[in-house]
mmCIF file with all atom_site columns, C-alpha atoms in Angstrom:
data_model
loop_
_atom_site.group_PDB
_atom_site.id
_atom_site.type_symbol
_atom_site.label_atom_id
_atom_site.label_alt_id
_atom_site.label_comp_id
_atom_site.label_asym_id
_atom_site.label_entity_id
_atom_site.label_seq_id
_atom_site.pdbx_PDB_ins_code
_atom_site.Cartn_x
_atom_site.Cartn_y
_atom_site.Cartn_z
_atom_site.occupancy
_atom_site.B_iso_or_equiv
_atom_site.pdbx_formal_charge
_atom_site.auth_seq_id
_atom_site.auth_comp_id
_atom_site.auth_asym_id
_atom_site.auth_atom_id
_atom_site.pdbx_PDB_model_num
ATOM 1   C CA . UNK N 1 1   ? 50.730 208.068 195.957 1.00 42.00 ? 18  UNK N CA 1
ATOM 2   C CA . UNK N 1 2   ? 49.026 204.710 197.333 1.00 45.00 ? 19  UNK N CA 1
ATOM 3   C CA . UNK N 1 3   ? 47.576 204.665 200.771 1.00 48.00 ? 20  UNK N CA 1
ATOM 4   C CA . UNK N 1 4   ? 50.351 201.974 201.819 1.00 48.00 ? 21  UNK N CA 1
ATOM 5   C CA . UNK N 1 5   ? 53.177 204.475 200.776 1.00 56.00 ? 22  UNK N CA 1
ATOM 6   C CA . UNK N 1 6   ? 51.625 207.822 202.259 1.00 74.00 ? 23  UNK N CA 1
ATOM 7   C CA . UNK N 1 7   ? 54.424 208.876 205.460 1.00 72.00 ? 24  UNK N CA 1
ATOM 8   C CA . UNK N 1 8   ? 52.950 207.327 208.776 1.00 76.00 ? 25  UNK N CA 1
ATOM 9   C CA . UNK N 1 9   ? 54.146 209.824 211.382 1.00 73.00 ? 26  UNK N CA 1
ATOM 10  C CA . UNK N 1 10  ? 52.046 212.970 209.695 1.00 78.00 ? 27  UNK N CA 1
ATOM 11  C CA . UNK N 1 11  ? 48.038 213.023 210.657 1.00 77.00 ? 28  UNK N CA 1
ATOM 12  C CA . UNK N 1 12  ? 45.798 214.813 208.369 1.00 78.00 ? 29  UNK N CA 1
ATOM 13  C CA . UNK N 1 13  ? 47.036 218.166 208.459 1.00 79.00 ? 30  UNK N CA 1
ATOM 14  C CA . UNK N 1 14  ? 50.891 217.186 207.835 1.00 80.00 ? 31  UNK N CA 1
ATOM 15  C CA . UNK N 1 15  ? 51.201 217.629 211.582 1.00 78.00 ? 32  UNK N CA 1
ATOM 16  C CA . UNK N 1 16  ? 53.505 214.812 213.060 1.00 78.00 ? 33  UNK N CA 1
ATOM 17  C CA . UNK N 1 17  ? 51.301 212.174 215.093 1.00 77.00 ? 34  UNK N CA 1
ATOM 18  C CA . UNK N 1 18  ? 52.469 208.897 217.010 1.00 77.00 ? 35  UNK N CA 1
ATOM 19  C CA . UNK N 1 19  ? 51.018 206.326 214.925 1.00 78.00 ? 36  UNK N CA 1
ATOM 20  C CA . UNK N 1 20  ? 47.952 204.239 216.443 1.00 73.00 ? 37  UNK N CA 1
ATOM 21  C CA . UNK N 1 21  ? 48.462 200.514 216.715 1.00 82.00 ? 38  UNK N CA 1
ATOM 22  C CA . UNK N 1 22  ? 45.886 200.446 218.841 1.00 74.00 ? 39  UNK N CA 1
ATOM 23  C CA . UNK N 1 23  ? 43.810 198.121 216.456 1.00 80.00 ? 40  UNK N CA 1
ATOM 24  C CA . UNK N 1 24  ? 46.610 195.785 215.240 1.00 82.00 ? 41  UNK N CA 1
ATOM 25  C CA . UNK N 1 25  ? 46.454 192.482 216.793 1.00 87.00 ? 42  UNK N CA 1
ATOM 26  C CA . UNK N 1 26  ? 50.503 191.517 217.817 1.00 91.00 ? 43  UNK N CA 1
ATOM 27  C CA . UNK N 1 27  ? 52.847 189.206 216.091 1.00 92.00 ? 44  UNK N CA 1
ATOM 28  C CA . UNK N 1 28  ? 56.318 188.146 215.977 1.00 96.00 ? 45  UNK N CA 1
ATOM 29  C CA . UNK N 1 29  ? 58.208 190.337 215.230 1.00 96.00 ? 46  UNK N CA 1
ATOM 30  C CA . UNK N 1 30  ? 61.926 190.185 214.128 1.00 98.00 ? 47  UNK N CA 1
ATOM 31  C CA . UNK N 1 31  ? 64.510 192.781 212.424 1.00 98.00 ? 48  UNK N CA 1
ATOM 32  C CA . UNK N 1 32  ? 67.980 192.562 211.854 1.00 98.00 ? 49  UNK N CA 1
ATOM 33  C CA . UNK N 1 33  ? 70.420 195.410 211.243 1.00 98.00 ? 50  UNK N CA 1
ATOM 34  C CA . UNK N 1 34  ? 73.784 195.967 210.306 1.00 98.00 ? 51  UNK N CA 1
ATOM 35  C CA . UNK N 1 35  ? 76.599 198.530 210.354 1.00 98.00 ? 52  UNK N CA 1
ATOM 36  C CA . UNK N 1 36  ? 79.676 198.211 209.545 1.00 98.00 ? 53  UNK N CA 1
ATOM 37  C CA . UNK N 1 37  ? 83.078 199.932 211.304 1.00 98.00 ? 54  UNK N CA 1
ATOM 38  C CA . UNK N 1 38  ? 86.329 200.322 208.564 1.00 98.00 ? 55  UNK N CA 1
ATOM 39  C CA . UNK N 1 39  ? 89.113 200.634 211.930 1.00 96.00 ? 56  UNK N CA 1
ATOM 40  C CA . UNK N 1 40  ? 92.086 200.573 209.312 1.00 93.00 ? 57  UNK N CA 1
ATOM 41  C CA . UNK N 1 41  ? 94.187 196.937 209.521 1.00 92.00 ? 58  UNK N CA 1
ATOM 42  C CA . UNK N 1 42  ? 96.365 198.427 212.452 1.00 91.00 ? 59  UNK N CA 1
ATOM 43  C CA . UNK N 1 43  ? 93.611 198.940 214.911 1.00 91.00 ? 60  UNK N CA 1
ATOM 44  C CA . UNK N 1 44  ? 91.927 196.268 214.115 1.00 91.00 ? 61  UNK N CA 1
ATOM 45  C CA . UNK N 1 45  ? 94.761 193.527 214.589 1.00 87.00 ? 62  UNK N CA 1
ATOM 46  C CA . UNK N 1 46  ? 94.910 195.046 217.596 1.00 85.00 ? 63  UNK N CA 1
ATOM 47  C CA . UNK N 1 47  ? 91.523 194.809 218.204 1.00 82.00 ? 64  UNK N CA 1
ATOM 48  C CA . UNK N 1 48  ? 91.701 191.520 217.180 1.00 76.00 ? 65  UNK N CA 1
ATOM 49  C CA . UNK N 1 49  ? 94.569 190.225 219.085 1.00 65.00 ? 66  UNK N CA 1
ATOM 50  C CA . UNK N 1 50  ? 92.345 190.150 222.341 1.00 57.00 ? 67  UNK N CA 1
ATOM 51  C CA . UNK N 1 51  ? 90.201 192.161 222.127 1.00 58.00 ? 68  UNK N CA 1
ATOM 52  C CA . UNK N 1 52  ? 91.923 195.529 223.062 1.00 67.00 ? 69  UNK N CA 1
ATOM 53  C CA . UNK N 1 53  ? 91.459 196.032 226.607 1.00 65.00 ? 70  UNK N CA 1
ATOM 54  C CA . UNK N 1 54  ? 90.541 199.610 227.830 1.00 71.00 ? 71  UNK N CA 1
ATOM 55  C CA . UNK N 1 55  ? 89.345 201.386 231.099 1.00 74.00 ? 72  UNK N CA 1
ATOM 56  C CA . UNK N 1 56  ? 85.588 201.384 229.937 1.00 77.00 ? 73  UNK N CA 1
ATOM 57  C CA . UNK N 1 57  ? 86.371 197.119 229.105 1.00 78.00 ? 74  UNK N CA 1
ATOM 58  C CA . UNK N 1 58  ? 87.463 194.957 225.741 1.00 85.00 ? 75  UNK N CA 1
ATOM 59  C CA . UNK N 1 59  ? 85.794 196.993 222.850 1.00 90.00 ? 76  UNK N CA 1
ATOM 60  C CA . UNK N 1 60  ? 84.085 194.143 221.377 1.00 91.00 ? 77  UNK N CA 1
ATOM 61  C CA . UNK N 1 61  ? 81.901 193.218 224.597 1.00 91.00 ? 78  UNK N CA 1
ATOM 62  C CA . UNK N 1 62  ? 81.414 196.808 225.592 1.00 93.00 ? 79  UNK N CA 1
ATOM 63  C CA . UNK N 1 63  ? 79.784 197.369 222.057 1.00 95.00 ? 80  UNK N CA 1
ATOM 64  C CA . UNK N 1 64  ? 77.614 194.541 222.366 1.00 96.00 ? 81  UNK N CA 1
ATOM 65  C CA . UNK N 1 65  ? 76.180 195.788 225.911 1.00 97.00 ? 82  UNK N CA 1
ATOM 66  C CA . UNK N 1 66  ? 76.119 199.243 224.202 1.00 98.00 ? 83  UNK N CA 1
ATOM 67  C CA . UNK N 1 67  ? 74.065 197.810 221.135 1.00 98.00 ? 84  UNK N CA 1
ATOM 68  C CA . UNK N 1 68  ? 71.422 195.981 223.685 1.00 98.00 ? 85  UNK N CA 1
ATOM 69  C CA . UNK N 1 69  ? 71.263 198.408 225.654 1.00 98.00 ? 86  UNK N CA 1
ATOM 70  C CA . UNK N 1 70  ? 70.289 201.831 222.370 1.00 98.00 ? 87  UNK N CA 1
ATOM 71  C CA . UNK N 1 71  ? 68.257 199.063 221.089 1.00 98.00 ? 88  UNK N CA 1
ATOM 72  C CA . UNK N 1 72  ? 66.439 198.722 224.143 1.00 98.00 ? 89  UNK N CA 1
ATOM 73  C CA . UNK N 1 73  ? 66.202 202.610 224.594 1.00 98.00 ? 90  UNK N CA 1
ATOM 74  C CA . UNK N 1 74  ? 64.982 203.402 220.815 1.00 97.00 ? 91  UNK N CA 1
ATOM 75  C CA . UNK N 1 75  ? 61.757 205.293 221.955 1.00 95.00 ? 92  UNK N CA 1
ATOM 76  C CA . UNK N 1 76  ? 63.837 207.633 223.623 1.00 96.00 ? 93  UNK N CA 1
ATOM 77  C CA . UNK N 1 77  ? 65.934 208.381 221.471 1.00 95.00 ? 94  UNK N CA 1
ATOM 78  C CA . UNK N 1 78  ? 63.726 208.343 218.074 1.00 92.00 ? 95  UNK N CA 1
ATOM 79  C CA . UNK N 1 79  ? 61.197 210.753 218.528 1.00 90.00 ? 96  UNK N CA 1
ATOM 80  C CA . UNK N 1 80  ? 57.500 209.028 217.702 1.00 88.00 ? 97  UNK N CA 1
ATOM 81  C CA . UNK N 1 81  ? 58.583 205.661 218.312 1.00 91.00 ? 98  UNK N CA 1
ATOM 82  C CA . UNK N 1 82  ? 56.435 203.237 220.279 1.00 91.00 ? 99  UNK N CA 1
ATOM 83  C CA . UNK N 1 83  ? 58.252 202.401 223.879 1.00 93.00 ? 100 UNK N CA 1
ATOM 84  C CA . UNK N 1 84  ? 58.795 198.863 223.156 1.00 93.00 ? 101 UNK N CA 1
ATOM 85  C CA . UNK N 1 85  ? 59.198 195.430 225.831 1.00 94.00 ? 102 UNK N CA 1
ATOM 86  C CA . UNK N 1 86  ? 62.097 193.798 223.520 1.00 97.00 ? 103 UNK N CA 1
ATOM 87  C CA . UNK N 1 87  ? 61.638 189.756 223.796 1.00 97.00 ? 104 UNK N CA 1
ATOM 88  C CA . UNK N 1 88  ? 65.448 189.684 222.520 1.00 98.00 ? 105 UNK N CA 1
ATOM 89  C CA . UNK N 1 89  ? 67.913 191.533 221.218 1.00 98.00 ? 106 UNK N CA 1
ATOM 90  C CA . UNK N 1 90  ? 71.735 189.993 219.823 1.00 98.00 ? 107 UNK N CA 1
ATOM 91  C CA . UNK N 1 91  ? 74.291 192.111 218.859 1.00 98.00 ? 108 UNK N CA 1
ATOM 92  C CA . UNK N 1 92  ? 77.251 189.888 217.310 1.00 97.00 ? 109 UNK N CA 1
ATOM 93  C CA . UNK N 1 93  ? 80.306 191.840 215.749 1.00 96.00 ? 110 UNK N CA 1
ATOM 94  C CA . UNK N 1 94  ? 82.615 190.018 213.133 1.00 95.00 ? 111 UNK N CA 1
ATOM 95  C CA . UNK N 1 95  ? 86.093 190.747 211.912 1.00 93.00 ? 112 UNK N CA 1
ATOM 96  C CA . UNK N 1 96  ? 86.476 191.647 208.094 1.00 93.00 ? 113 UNK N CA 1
ATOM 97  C CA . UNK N 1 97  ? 89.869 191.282 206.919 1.00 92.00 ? 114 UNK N CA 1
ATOM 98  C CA . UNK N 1 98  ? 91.602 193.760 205.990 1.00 94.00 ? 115 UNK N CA 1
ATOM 99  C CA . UNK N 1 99  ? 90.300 196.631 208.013 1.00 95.00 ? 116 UNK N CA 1
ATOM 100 C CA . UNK N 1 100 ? 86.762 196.450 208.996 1.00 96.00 ? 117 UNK N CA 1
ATOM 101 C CA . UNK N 1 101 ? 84.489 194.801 211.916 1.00 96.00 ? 118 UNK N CA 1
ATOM 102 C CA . UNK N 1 102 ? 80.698 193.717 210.738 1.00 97.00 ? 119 UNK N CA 1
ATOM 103 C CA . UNK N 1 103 ? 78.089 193.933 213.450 1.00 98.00 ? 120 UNK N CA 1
ATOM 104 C CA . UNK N 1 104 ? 74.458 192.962 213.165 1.00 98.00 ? 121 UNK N CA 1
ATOM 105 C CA . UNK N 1 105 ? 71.919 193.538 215.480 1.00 98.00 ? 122 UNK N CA 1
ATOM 106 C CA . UNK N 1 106 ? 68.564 191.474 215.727 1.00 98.00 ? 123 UNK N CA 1
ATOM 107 C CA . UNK N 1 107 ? 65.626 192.249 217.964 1.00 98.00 ? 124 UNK N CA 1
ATOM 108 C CA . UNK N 1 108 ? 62.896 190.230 218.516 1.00 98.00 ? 125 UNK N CA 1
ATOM 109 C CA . UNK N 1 109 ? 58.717 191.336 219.652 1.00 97.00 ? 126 UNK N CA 1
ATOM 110 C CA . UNK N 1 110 ? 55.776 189.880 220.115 1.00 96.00 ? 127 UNK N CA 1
ATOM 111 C CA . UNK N 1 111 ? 53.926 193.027 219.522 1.00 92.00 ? 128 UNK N CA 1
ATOM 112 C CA . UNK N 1 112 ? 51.570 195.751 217.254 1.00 90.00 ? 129 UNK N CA 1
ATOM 113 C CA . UNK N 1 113 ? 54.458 197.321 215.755 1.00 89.00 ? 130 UNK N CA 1
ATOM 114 C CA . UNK N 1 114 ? 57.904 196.517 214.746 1.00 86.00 ? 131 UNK N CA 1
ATOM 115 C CA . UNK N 1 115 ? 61.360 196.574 215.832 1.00 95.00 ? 132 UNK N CA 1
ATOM 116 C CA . UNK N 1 116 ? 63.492 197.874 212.658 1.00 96.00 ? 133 UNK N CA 1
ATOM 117 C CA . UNK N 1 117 ? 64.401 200.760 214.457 1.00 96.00 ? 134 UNK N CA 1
ATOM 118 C CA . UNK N 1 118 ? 65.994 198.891 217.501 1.00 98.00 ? 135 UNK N CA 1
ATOM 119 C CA . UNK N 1 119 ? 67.646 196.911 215.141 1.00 98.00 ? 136 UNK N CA 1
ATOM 120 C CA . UNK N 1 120 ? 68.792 199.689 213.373 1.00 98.00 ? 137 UNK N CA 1
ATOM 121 C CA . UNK N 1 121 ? 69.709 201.666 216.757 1.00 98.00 ? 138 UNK N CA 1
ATOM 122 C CA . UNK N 1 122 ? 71.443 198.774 218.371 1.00 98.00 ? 139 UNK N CA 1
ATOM 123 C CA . UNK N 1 123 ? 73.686 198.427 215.566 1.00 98.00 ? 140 UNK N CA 1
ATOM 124 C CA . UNK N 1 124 ? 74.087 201.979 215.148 1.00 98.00 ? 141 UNK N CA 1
ATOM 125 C CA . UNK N 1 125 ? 74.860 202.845 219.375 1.00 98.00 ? 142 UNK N CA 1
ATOM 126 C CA . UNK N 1 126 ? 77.656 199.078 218.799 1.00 98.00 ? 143 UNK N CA 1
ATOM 127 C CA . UNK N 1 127 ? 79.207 200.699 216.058 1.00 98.00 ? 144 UNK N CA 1
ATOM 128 C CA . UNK N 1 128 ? 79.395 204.380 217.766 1.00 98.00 ? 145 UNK N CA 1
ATOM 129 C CA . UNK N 1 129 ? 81.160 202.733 220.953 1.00 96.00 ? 146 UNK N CA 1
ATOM 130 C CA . UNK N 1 130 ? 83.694 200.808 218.439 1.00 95.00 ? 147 UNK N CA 1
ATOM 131 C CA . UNK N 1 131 ? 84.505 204.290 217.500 1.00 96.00 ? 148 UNK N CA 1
ATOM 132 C CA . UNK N 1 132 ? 84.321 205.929 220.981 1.00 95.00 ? 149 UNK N CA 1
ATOM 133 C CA . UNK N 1 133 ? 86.572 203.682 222.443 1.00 92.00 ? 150 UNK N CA 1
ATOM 134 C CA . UNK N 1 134 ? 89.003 203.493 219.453 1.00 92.00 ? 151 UNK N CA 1
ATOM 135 C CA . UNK N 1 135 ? 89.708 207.204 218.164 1.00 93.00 ? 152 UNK N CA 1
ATOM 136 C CA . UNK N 1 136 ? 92.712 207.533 220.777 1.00 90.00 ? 153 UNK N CA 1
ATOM 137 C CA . UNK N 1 137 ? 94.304 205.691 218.364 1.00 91.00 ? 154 UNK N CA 1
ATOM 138 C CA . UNK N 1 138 ? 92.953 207.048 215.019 1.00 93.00 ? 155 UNK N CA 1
ATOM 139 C CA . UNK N 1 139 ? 90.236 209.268 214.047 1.00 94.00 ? 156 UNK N CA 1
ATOM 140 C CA . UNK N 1 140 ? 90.295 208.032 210.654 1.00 96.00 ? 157 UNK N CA 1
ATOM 141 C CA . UNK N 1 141 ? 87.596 205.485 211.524 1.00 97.00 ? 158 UNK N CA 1
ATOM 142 C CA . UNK N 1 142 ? 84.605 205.394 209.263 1.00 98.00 ? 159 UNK N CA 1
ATOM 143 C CA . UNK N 1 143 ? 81.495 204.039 210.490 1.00 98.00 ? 160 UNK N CA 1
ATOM 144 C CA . UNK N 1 144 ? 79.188 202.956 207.119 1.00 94.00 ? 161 UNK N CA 1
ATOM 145 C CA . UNK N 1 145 ? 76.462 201.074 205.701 1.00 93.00 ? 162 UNK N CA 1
ATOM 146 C CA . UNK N 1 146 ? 73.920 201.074 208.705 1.00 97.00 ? 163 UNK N CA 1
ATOM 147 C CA . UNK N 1 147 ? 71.359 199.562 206.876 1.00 98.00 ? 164 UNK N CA 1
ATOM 148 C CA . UNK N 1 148 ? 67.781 197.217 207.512 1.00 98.00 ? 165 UNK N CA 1
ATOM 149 C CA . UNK N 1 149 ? 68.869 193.712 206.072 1.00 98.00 ? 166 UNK N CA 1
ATOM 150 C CA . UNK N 1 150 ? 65.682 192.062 206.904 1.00 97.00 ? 167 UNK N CA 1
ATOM 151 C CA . UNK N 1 151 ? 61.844 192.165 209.272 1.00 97.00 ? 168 UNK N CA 1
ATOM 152 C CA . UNK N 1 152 ? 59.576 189.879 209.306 1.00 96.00 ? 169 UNK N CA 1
ATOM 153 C CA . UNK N 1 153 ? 56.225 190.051 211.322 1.00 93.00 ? 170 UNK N CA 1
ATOM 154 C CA . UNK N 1 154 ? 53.389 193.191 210.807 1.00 84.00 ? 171 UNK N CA 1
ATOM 155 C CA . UNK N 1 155 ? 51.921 194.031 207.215 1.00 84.00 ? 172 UNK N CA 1
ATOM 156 C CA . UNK N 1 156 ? 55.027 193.381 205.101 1.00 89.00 ? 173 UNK N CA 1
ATOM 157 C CA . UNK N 1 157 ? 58.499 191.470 205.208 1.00 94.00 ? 174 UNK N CA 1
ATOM 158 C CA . UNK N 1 158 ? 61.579 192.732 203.995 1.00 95.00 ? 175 UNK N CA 1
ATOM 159 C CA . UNK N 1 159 ? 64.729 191.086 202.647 1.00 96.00 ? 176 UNK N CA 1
ATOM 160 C CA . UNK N 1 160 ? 67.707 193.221 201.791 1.00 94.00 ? 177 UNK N CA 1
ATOM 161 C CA . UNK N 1 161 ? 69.330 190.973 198.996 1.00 88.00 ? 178 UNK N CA 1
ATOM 162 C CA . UNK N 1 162 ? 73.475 191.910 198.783 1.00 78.00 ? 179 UNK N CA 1
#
């Protein structure tokens, strides 16, 4: 195994260990995730037709505020990660006829390490709420396909290519 594929959370003795970035000099750093909701094509026309309004607010702009807000609480949720000052965070969510809702997440750092796992956590905590606030009406909602489509910034970029 090359040095630059070794596991970064274990130190020498397979014990795990917070990573030291004390020595990295920070960059820009961008990541954008996505996960993806299938509601069924009843919920979401009526997600769709305005939004569905419920006691905790419309489900599309409480996700949003529930993506920014796991994305900007990662290191406390994901054991080992670095506590991070987010520059900016987006969460947009798209409808995808017939049944389905797309939502990306993008967070932004200027920083020694990166922000894949906010983006990955923001769009994870968007799509849980989409759930959360729609399994009165079905619990045959699947939430799939969180995935890392792209980072820039730090050693090495990534591109997920569909």
């Amino acid at each position: 195994m090359s040095d630059s594929s070794k596991l970064t959370h274990l130190n020498a003795a397979g014990q795990p260990a917070m990573v030291d970035v004390g020595q990295k000099q920070p960059t820009r750093r961008v990541a954008r995730a996505r996960s993806i909701v299938v509601l069924g094509s009843e919920i979401l026309k009526l997600v769709q037709d305005g939004d569905l309004p419920t006691r905790k607010g419309p489900v599309f702009q409480t996700a949003i505020l529930a993506g920014i807000m796991g994305a900007k609480h990662t290191s406390e949720l994901i054991p080992l990660c670095h506590p991070l000052g987010l520059d900016d965070c987006q969460v947009r969510i798209e409808v995808q006829q017939p049944d389905s809702v797309i939502i990306e997440c993008t967070s932004s750092v200027t920083g020694k390490t990166g922000v894949e796992m906010e983006a990955l956590t923001g769009a994870s905590v968007a799509a849980l709420t989409i759930y959360d606030m729609c399994k009165a009406l079905s619990h045959n909602i699947i939430i799939q396909e969180t995935r890392l489509l792209e980072k820039t910034g730090g050693k090495q970029d990534f591109h997920h290519v569909d």
